[in-house]
mmCIF file of C-alpha atoms in Angstrom:
data_model
loop_
_atom_site.group_PDB
_atom_site.id
_atom_site.type_symbol
_atom_site.label_atom_id
_atom_site.label_comp_id
_atom_site.label_asym_id
_atom_site.label_seq_id
_atom_site.Cartn_x
_atom_site.Cartn_y
_atom_site.Cartn_z
ATOM 1 C CA UNK E 68 -130.946 -50.206 23.289
ATOM 2 C CA UNK E 69 -130.484 -50.140 19.563
ATOM 3 C CA UNK E 70 -130.456 -46.328 19.626
ATOM 4 C CA UNK E 71 -127.708 -46.273 22.276
ATOM 5 C CA UNK E 72 -125.515 -48.612 20.197
ATOM 6 C CA UNK E 73 -125.984 -46.380 17.153
ATOM 7 C CA UNK E 74 -124.896 -43.296 19.152
ATOM 8 C CA UNK E 75 -121.822 -45.086 20.502
ATOM 9 C CA UNK E 76 -120.882 -46.155 16.948
ATOM 10 C CA UNK E 77 -121.275 -42.607 15.674
ATOM 11 C CA UNK E 78 -119.026 -41.259 18.453
ATOM 12 C CA UNK E 79 -116.386 -43.932 17.715
ATOM 13 C CA UNK E 80 -116.359 -43.143 13.984
ATOM 14 C CA UNK E 81 -116.033 -39.440 14.715
ATOM 15 C CA UNK E 82 -113.103 -40.019 17.079
ATOM 16 C CA UNK E 83 -111.273 -42.198 14.533
ATOM 17 C CA UNK E 84 -111.810 -39.581 11.838
ATOM 18 C CA UNK E 85 -110.388 -36.824 14.031
ATOM 19 C CA UNK E 86 -107.331 -38.927 14.912
ATOM 20 C CA UNK E 87 -106.717 -39.755 11.282
ATOM 21 C CA UNK E 88 -106.940 -36.094 10.347
ATOM 22 C CA UNK E 89 -104.450 -35.207 13.054
ATOM 23 C CA UNK E 90 -101.952 -37.854 11.929
ATOM 24 C CA UNK E 91 -102.377 -37.286 8.193
ATOM 25 C CA UNK E 92 -101.242 -33.679 8.035
ATOM 26 C CA UNK E 93 -98.230 -32.151 9.802
ATOM 27 C CA UNK E 94 -98.650 -28.809 8.108
ATOM 28 C CA UNK E 95 -96.561 -27.296 5.278
ATOM 29 C CA UNK E 96 -92.963 -28.645 5.319
ATOM 30 C CA UNK E 97 -90.204 -26.107 5.926
ATOM 31 C CA UNK E 98 -87.056 -26.132 3.715
ATOM 32 C CA UNK E 99 -84.194 -25.666 6.182
ATOM 33 C CA UNK E 100 -81.751 -24.642 3.434
ATOM 34 C CA UNK E 101 -83.503 -23.139 0.422
ATOM 35 C CA UNK E 102 -81.348 -23.143 -2.724
ATOM 36 C CA UNK E 103 -81.802 -20.232 -5.088
ATOM 37 C CA UNK E 104 -78.680 -20.585 -7.300
ATOM 38 C CA UNK E 105 -76.683 -23.760 -7.915
ATOM 39 C CA UNK E 106 -73.104 -23.160 -9.109
ATOM 40 C CA UNK E 107 -71.217 -26.008 -10.825
ATOM 41 C CA UNK E 108 -68.321 -27.299 -8.738
ATOM 42 C CA UNK E 109 -64.831 -26.171 -9.662
ATOM 43 C CA UNK E 110 -61.837 -28.492 -10.104
ATOM 44 C CA UNK E 111 -59.445 -28.721 -7.174
ATOM 45 C CA UNK E 112 -56.735 -26.084 -6.638
ATOM 46 C CA UNK E 113 -58.075 -23.388 -8.979
ATOM 47 C CA UNK E 114 -55.909 -20.263 -8.750
ATOM 48 C CA UNK E 115 -54.454 -17.355 -10.686
ATOM 49 C CA UNK E 116 -51.044 -16.841 -12.220
ATOM 50 C CA UNK E 117 -48.246 -18.520 -10.270
ATOM 51 C CA UNK E 118 -45.551 -15.931 -9.762
ATOM 52 C CA UNK E 119 -42.841 -18.551 -9.515
ATOM 53 C CA UNK E 120 -43.680 -20.235 -12.786
ATOM 54 C CA UNK E 121 -41.552 -20.222 -15.930
ATOM 55 C CA UNK E 122 -41.360 -17.396 -18.376
ATOM 56 C CA UNK E 123 -42.043 -17.682 -22.066
ATOM 57 C CA UNK E 124 -39.788 -19.527 -24.467
ATOM 58 C CA UNK E 125 -37.426 -16.574 -24.735
ATOM 59 C CA UNK E 126 -34.148 -16.438 -26.629
ATOM 60 C CA UNK E 127 -31.857 -14.664 -24.174
ATOM 61 C CA UNK E 128 -29.828 -17.836 -23.582
ATOM 62 C CA UNK E 129 -28.471 -20.726 -25.612
ATOM 63 C CA UNK E 130 -31.245 -23.312 -25.665
ATOM 64 C CA UNK E 131 -29.211 -25.780 -27.719
ATOM 65 C CA UNK E 132 -28.599 -29.180 -26.147
ATOM 66 C CA UNK E 133 -25.502 -31.372 -25.683
ATOM 67 C CA UNK E 134 -24.429 -33.315 -28.753
ATOM 68 C CA UNK E 135 -24.274 -37.132 -28.607
ATOM 69 C CA UNK E 136 -20.767 -38.559 -28.194
ATOM 70 C CA UNK E 137 -21.309 -42.319 -27.752
ATOM 71 C CA UNK E 138 -24.433 -42.806 -29.830
ATOM 72 C CA UNK E 139 -26.804 -45.094 -27.942
ATOM 73 C CA UNK E 140 -24.003 -47.064 -26.333
ATOM 74 C CA UNK E 141 -24.185 -47.525 -22.552
ATOM 75 C CA UNK E 142 -20.788 -47.021 -20.882
ATOM 76 C CA UNK E 143 -20.085 -48.725 -17.558
ATOM 77 C CA UNK E 144 -20.968 -46.531 -14.579
ATOM 78 C CA UNK E 145 -23.109 -44.169 -16.652
ATOM 79 C CA UNK E 146 -26.572 -42.962 -15.723
ATOM 80 C CA UNK E 147 -27.992 -45.278 -18.358
ATOM 81 C CA UNK E 148 -26.083 -48.257 -16.915
ATOM 82 C CA UNK E 149 -27.599 -47.565 -13.493
ATOM 83 C CA UNK E 150 -31.077 -47.408 -15.008
ATOM 84 C CA UNK E 151 -30.452 -50.682 -16.815
ATOM 85 C CA UNK E 152 -29.287 -52.318 -13.596
ATOM 86 C CA UNK E 153 -32.429 -51.082 -11.843
ATOM 87 C CA UNK E 154 -34.532 -52.735 -14.539
ATOM 88 C CA UNK E 155 -36.884 -49.862 -15.315
ATOM 89 C CA UNK E 156 -36.802 -46.374 -16.789
ATOM 90 C CA UNK E 157 -38.889 -43.970 -14.662
ATOM 91 C CA UNK E 158 -40.645 -41.364 -16.803
ATOM 92 C CA UNK E 159 -42.744 -38.412 -15.637
ATOM 93 C CA UNK E 160 -45.688 -38.033 -18.023
ATOM 94 C CA UNK E 161 -49.194 -36.647 -18.359
ATOM 95 C CA UNK E 162 -52.337 -38.756 -18.119
ATOM 96 C CA UNK E 163 -54.936 -36.076 -18.918
ATOM 97 C CA UNK E 164 -53.935 -34.583 -22.295
ATOM 98 C CA UNK E 165 -55.699 -36.319 -25.150
ATOM 99 C CA UNK E 166 -53.394 -37.346 -28.028
ATOM 100 C CA UNK E 167 -50.145 -36.589 -26.161
ATOM 101 C CA UNK E 168 -50.396 -38.301 -22.779
ATOM 102 C CA UNK E 169 -53.721 -39.780 -21.686
ATOM 103 C CA UNK E 170 -55.148 -42.890 -20.080
ATOM 104 C CA UNK E 171 -57.087 -45.115 -22.474
ATOM 105 C CA UNK E 172 -60.518 -45.584 -20.846
ATOM 106 C CA UNK E 173 -60.898 -49.034 -22.403
ATOM 107 C CA UNK E 174 -57.744 -50.736 -21.175
ATOM 108 C CA UNK E 175 -56.334 -48.233 -18.666
ATOM 109 C CA UNK E 176 -52.972 -47.927 -20.437
ATOM 110 C CA UNK E 177 -51.172 -44.620 -21.030
ATOM 111 C CA UNK E 178 -51.067 -43.589 -24.679
ATOM 112 C CA UNK E 179 -50.188 -40.658 -26.932
ATOM 113 C CA UNK E 180 -47.336 -38.983 -28.783
ATOM 114 C CA UNK E 181 -45.329 -38.187 -25.633
ATOM 115 C CA UNK E 182 -45.809 -41.722 -24.346
ATOM 116 C CA UNK E 183 -44.390 -43.074 -27.611
ATOM 117 C CA UNK E 184 -41.336 -40.806 -27.275
ATOM 118 C CA UNK E 185 -40.701 -41.994 -23.711
ATOM 119 C CA UNK E 186 -40.944 -45.617 -24.842
ATOM 120 C CA UNK E 187 -38.230 -45.007 -27.448
ATOM 121 C CA UNK E 188 -35.792 -44.100 -24.651
ATOM 122 C CA UNK E 189 -36.653 -47.333 -22.834
ATOM 123 C CA UNK E 190 -36.177 -49.340 -26.024
ATOM 124 C CA UNK E 191 -32.710 -47.813 -26.487
ATOM 125 C CA UNK E 192 -31.690 -48.901 -22.980
ATOM 126 C CA UNK E 193 -33.384 -52.299 -22.681
ATOM 127 C CA UNK E 194 -34.152 -53.342 -26.245
ATOM 128 C CA UNK E 195 -37.881 -53.189 -25.426
ATOM 129 C CA UNK E 196 -40.321 -50.950 -23.583
ATOM 130 C CA UNK E 197 -42.481 -53.870 -22.469
ATOM 131 C CA UNK E 198 -42.374 -54.009 -18.658
ATOM 132 C CA UNK E 199 -39.273 -51.792 -18.762
ATOM 133 C CA UNK E 200 -40.794 -48.354 -18.239
ATOM 134 C CA UNK E 201 -42.490 -47.042 -15.126
ATOM 135 C CA UNK E 202 -44.747 -44.094 -15.830
ATOM 136 C CA UNK E 203 -45.341 -41.508 -13.122
ATOM 137 C CA UNK E 204 -48.278 -39.194 -13.779
ATOM 138 C CA UNK E 205 -47.391 -35.607 -12.833
ATOM 139 C CA UNK E 206 -48.898 -32.151 -13.278
ATOM 140 C CA UNK E 207 -47.259 -29.367 -15.270
ATOM 141 C CA UNK E 208 -46.174 -27.603 -12.080
ATOM 142 C CA UNK E 209 -44.379 -30.730 -10.782
ATOM 143 C CA UNK E 210 -42.002 -31.203 -13.704
ATOM 144 C CA UNK E 211 -38.938 -29.357 -12.400
ATOM 145 C CA UNK E 212 -39.429 -30.622 -8.847
ATOM 146 C CA UNK E 213 -39.475 -34.343 -9.690
ATOM 147 C CA UNK E 214 -36.329 -33.928 -11.795
ATOM 148 C CA UNK E 215 -34.487 -31.951 -9.130
ATOM 149 C CA UNK E 216 -35.336 -34.589 -6.517
ATOM 150 C CA UNK E 217 -34.263 -37.384 -8.900
ATOM 151 C CA UNK E 218 -37.661 -39.021 -8.549
ATOM 152 C CA UNK E 219 -37.761 -39.646 -12.297
ATOM 153 C CA UNK E 220 -35.115 -40.238 -14.968
ATOM 154 C CA UNK E 221 -36.868 -38.178 -17.639
ATOM 155 C CA UNK E 222 -39.945 -35.991 -18.062
ATOM 156 C CA UNK E 223 -41.822 -36.228 -21.353
ATOM 157 C CA UNK E 224 -44.866 -34.002 -20.881
ATOM 158 C CA UNK E 225 -45.390 -31.279 -23.539
ATOM 159 C CA UNK E 226 -42.384 -29.655 -21.857
ATOM 160 C CA UNK E 227 -41.287 -26.381 -23.475
ATOM 161 C CA UNK E 228 -37.533 -25.702 -23.491
ATOM 162 C CA UNK E 229 -36.858 -22.210 -22.158
ATOM 163 C CA UNK E 230 -34.204 -20.237 -20.331
ATOM 164 C CA UNK E 231 -35.899 -20.166 -16.936
ATOM 165 C CA UNK E 232 -36.244 -23.927 -16.858
ATOM 166 C CA UNK E 233 -32.696 -24.493 -18.076
ATOM 167 C CA UNK E 234 -31.479 -22.950 -14.822
ATOM 168 C CA UNK E 235 -32.976 -25.909 -12.963
ATOM 169 C CA UNK E 236 -32.984 -28.883 -15.360
ATOM 170 C CA UNK E 237 -31.401 -30.122 -18.582
ATOM 171 C CA UNK E 238 -33.238 -30.666 -21.841
ATOM 172 C CA UNK E 239 -32.780 -32.839 -24.875
ATOM 173 C CA UNK E 240 -33.080 -31.342 -28.333
ATOM 174 C CA UNK E 241 -36.633 -30.464 -29.357
ATOM 175 C CA UNK E 242 -38.690 -33.367 -30.679
ATOM 176 C CA UNK E 243 -41.802 -31.276 -31.434
ATOM 177 C CA UNK E 244 -42.595 -27.577 -31.899
ATOM 178 C CA UNK E 245 -46.050 -26.323 -30.931
ATOM 179 C CA UNK E 246 -47.542 -22.832 -30.641
ATOM 180 C CA UNK E 247 -50.051 -21.202 -28.304
ATOM 181 C CA UNK E 248 -53.589 -20.517 -29.547
ATOM 182 C CA UNK E 249 -57.071 -20.058 -28.038
ATOM 183 C CA UNK E 250 -60.070 -22.396 -27.613
ATOM 184 C CA UNK E 251 -63.589 -20.983 -27.139
ATOM 185 C CA UNK E 252 -67.201 -22.216 -27.392
ATOM 186 C CA UNK E 253 -68.594 -22.345 -30.926
ATOM 187 C CA UNK E 254 -71.192 -19.750 -29.923
ATOM 188 C CA UNK E 255 -68.553 -16.988 -29.658
ATOM 189 C CA UNK E 256 -65.917 -18.305 -32.062
ATOM 190 C CA UNK E 257 -66.752 -15.703 -34.718
ATOM 191 C CA UNK E 258 -66.122 -12.893 -32.223
ATOM 192 C CA UNK E 259 -62.782 -14.062 -30.836
ATOM 193 C CA UNK E 260 -59.496 -14.187 -32.715
ATOM 194 C CA UNK E 261 -57.058 -14.418 -29.812
ATOM 195 C CA UNK E 262 -56.177 -13.057 -26.376
ATOM 196 C CA UNK E 263 -56.618 -9.516 -27.696
ATOM 197 C CA UNK E 264 -60.396 -10.129 -27.744
ATOM 198 C CA UNK E 265 -60.558 -11.539 -24.210
ATOM 199 C CA UNK E 266 -59.694 -8.488 -22.118
ATOM 200 C CA UNK E 267 -61.164 -8.721 -18.609
ATOM 201 C CA UNK E 268 -62.391 -12.266 -19.229
ATOM 202 C CA UNK E 269 -61.198 -15.451 -17.527
ATOM 203 C CA UNK E 270 -58.801 -17.576 -19.569
ATOM 204 C CA UNK E 271 -57.631 -20.963 -18.291
ATOM 205 C CA UNK E 272 -54.180 -22.582 -18.414
ATOM 206 C CA UNK E 273 -52.269 -25.139 -16.359
ATOM 207 C CA UNK E 274 -50.149 -24.165 -13.360
ATOM 208 C CA UNK E 275 -46.442 -24.125 -14.114
ATOM 209 C CA UNK E 276 -47.028 -23.731 -17.855
ATOM 210 C CA UNK E 277 -45.603 -21.112 -20.220
ATOM 211 C CA UNK E 278 -49.090 -20.295 -21.634
ATOM 212 C CA UNK E 279 -50.240 -19.151 -18.173
ATOM 213 C CA UNK E 280 -47.532 -16.478 -18.058
ATOM 214 C CA UNK E 281 -48.320 -15.454 -21.638
ATOM 215 C CA UNK E 282 -51.975 -14.922 -20.697
ATOM 216 C CA UNK E 283 -50.969 -12.810 -17.689
ATOM 217 C CA UNK E 284 -48.649 -10.673 -19.846
ATOM 218 C CA UNK E 285 -51.162 -10.046 -22.645
ATOM 219 C CA UNK E 286 -51.755 -6.283 -23.267
ATOM 220 C CA UNK E 287 -55.532 -6.857 -23.382
ATOM 221 C CA UNK E 288 -55.362 -7.975 -19.714
ATOM 222 C CA UNK E 289 -57.362 -11.216 -19.683
ATOM 223 C CA UNK E 290 -57.757 -12.784 -16.232
ATOM 224 C CA UNK E 291 -55.521 -15.889 -15.883
ATOM 225 C CA UNK E 292 -57.109 -18.894 -14.190
ATOM 226 C CA UNK E 293 -54.781 -21.775 -13.301
ATOM 227 C CA UNK E 294 -55.574 -25.449 -12.703
ATOM 228 C CA UNK E 295 -53.581 -28.623 -12.142
ATOM 229 C CA UNK E 296 -54.351 -30.319 -15.475
ATOM 230 C CA UNK E 297 -55.425 -29.250 -18.942
ATOM 231 C CA UNK E 298 -58.534 -31.448 -18.724
ATOM 232 C CA UNK E 299 -59.677 -29.213 -15.833
ATOM 233 C CA UNK E 300 -59.588 -26.230 -18.199
ATOM 234 C CA UNK E 301 -61.921 -28.002 -20.621
ATOM 235 C CA UNK E 302 -64.372 -28.778 -17.803
ATOM 236 C CA UNK E 303 -64.372 -25.136 -16.671
ATOM 237 C CA UNK E 304 -64.968 -23.976 -20.248
ATOM 238 C CA UNK E 305 -67.870 -26.403 -20.626
ATOM 239 C CA UNK E 306 -69.419 -25.141 -17.390
ATOM 240 C CA UNK E 307 -69.052 -21.486 -18.343
ATOM 241 C CA UNK E 308 -66.586 -20.764 -15.534
ATOM 242 C CA UNK E 309 -64.002 -19.409 -17.988
ATOM 243 C CA UNK E 310 -64.414 -17.697 -21.339
ATOM 244 C CA UNK E 311 -61.551 -19.537 -23.050
ATOM 245 C CA UNK E 312 -58.625 -21.923 -22.754
ATOM 246 C CA UNK E 313 -55.249 -20.878 -24.125
ATOM 247 C CA UNK E 314 -52.329 -23.251 -24.537
ATOM 248 C CA UNK E 315 -50.324 -25.061 -27.195
ATOM 249 C CA UNK E 316 -52.224 -25.911 -30.353
ATOM 250 C CA UNK E 317 -51.614 -29.656 -30.043
ATOM 251 C CA UNK E 318 -53.251 -29.696 -26.596
ATOM 252 C CA UNK E 319 -56.198 -27.635 -27.833
ATOM 253 C CA UNK E 320 -56.666 -29.959 -30.813
ATOM 254 C CA UNK E 321 -57.198 -32.807 -28.360
ATOM 255 C CA UNK E 322 -59.784 -30.779 -26.434
ATOM 256 C CA UNK E 323 -61.671 -29.802 -29.590
ATOM 257 C CA UNK E 324 -61.664 -33.443 -30.680
ATOM 258 C CA UNK E 325 -63.212 -34.424 -27.338
ATOM 259 C CA UNK E 326 -65.790 -31.614 -27.398
ATOM 260 C CA UNK E 327 -67.068 -30.554 -30.849
ATOM 261 C CA UNK E 328 -68.972 -27.621 -29.296
ATOM 262 C CA UNK E 329 -65.608 -25.846 -29.001
ATOM 263 C CA UNK E 330 -63.355 -24.324 -31.652
ATOM 264 C CA UNK E 331 -59.713 -23.217 -31.922
ATOM 265 C CA UNK E 332 -59.445 -19.616 -33.126
ATOM 266 C CA UNK E 333 -56.669 -17.331 -34.333
ATOM 267 C CA UNK E 334 -53.111 -18.067 -35.353
ATOM 268 C CA UNK E 335 -50.189 -19.300 -33.247
ATOM 269 C CA UNK E 336 -48.629 -16.468 -31.264
ATOM 270 C CA UNK E 337 -45.766 -18.280 -29.498
ATOM 271 C CA UNK E 338 -43.194 -20.924 -30.343
ATOM 272 C CA UNK E 339 -43.084 -23.877 -27.912
ATOM 273 C CA UNK E 340 -40.268 -26.391 -28.584
ATOM 274 C CA UNK E 341 -40.877 -29.582 -26.595
ATOM 275 C CA UNK E 342 -37.861 -31.344 -25.112
ATOM 276 C CA UNK E 343 -37.277 -34.253 -22.748
ATOM 277 C CA UNK E 344 -36.451 -32.988 -19.269
ATOM 278 C CA UNK E 345 -33.467 -34.609 -17.532
ATOM 279 C CA UNK E 346 -31.862 -33.945 -14.091
ATOM 280 C CA UNK E 347 -29.230 -31.202 -14.270
ATOM 281 C CA UNK E 348 -26.314 -33.427 -13.208
ATOM 282 C CA UNK E 349 -27.004 -36.219 -15.717
ATOM 283 C CA UNK E 350 -25.290 -34.782 -18.781
ATOM 284 C CA UNK E 351 -24.409 -38.261 -20.050
ATOM 285 C CA UNK E 352 -28.139 -39.012 -20.127
ATOM 286 C CA UNK E 353 -28.759 -35.829 -22.128
ATOM 287 C CA UNK E 354 -26.256 -36.912 -24.796
ATOM 288 C CA UNK E 355 -27.702 -40.431 -24.836
ATOM 289 C CA UNK E 356 -31.291 -39.195 -25.220
ATOM 290 C CA UNK E 357 -30.225 -36.884 -28.047
ATOM 291 C CA UNK E 358 -28.758 -39.871 -29.869
ATOM 292 C CA UNK E 359 -32.074 -41.679 -29.340
ATOM 293 C CA UNK E 360 -33.978 -38.714 -30.764
ATOM 294 C CA UNK E 361 -31.702 -38.647 -33.820
ATOM 295 C CA UNK E 362 -32.842 -42.207 -34.493
ATOM 296 C CA UNK E 363 -36.472 -41.365 -33.716
ATOM 297 C CA UNK E 364 -36.492 -38.575 -36.310
ATOM 298 C CA UNK E 365 -35.497 -41.118 -38.936
ATOM 299 C CA UNK E 366 -38.627 -43.265 -38.585
ATOM 300 C CA UNK E 367 -40.564 -43.740 -35.311
ATOM 301 C CA UNK E 368 -41.394 -40.006 -35.129
ATOM 302 C CA UNK E 369 -43.407 -40.179 -38.349
ATOM 303 C CA UNK E 370 -45.205 -43.365 -37.265
ATOM 304 C CA UNK E 371 -46.319 -41.797 -33.999
ATOM 305 C CA UNK E 372 -47.275 -38.483 -35.614
ATOM 306 C CA UNK E 373 -49.407 -40.236 -38.228
ATOM 307 C CA UNK E 374 -51.122 -42.293 -35.535
ATOM 308 C CA UNK E 375 -52.052 -39.419 -33.221
ATOM 309 C CA UNK E 376 -51.853 -36.070 -35.004
ATOM 310 C CA UNK E 377 -51.800 -36.089 -38.806
ATOM 311 C CA UNK E 378 -55.588 -36.404 -39.247
ATOM 312 C CA UNK E 379 -56.116 -33.268 -37.168
ATOM 313 C CA UNK E 380 -52.999 -31.219 -37.934
ATOM 314 C CA UNK E 381 -52.083 -32.344 -41.432
ATOM 315 C CA UNK E 382 -48.585 -33.217 -42.553
ATOM 316 C CA UNK E 383 -45.766 -32.696 -40.081
ATOM 317 C CA UNK E 384 -42.060 -33.311 -39.655
ATOM 318 C CA UNK E 385 -39.681 -33.396 -36.683
ATOM 319 C CA UNK E 386 -37.670 -30.253 -35.901
ATOM 320 C CA UNK E 387 -33.931 -30.437 -36.591
ATOM 321 C CA UNK E 388 -31.610 -30.965 -33.647
ATOM 322 C CA UNK E 389 -29.937 -27.826 -32.292
ATOM 323 C CA UNK E 390 -26.728 -28.362 -30.307
ATOM 324 C CA UNK E 391 -24.560 -26.023 -28.298
#
């Protein structure tokens, strides 16, 4: 009897062991989607040169602005009077360009040199910019469109005055003059001195910008890559998706400050006078804004420049007003 029980126990143990072996191993797992090469994601809306974009800051037209005639007074029925009655100045600005128009990550507010300029227009109308200015973040390619549709009163967004744009919108006098340069990784900075050394290589710029057209027209034939915002160019450079970024020096200075593994190379090879964009029909607003800028050149310009740019660009001064 004892021997029978021992045999039954042995059979039971063997059966349990076989079941456990069957449940414990399902064979080698199969990867349904093997990955051999992971590419970093690109920013949204990456493209090439936009054929309908503006040309360079050429001189085949009179780029002078309208001279002030009432100072910063606000006549009844004027564009400025309507803005004052509304209670807010609506300004199209950038929120992605460090030092000129960017969102402070600590408090969420918009800051930078362009933001300070926009606030000066609000102060001239309302006596203060506090709760009197509504910022609308736009891309470079949206600047003319929002002005033509009267969705904003002004655009202050590193906005180069040129002949192509003057066909569609009005500009104030220039409040800053920048120049296009090139930003590359430190690892190749000694080998690159400008677009002439980037033939056949991808160079990034924002859609609707003058630098994008300059890249496309370069004799060395770099490959223009366009994105919505300048911050997208920096990301693509960091990920090795483009060889360089080329735009105005003041924008590149902000990128280099954010990423010390990059360097600005070469000299300026364009002249980019920044003006405040204003709807074509609102000539009274153009004259008013020019009066504001005359006052800004006398004091607030220097304060803003010292706050945002002097440590990186050295001493600077506002450009003189040029009128028609």
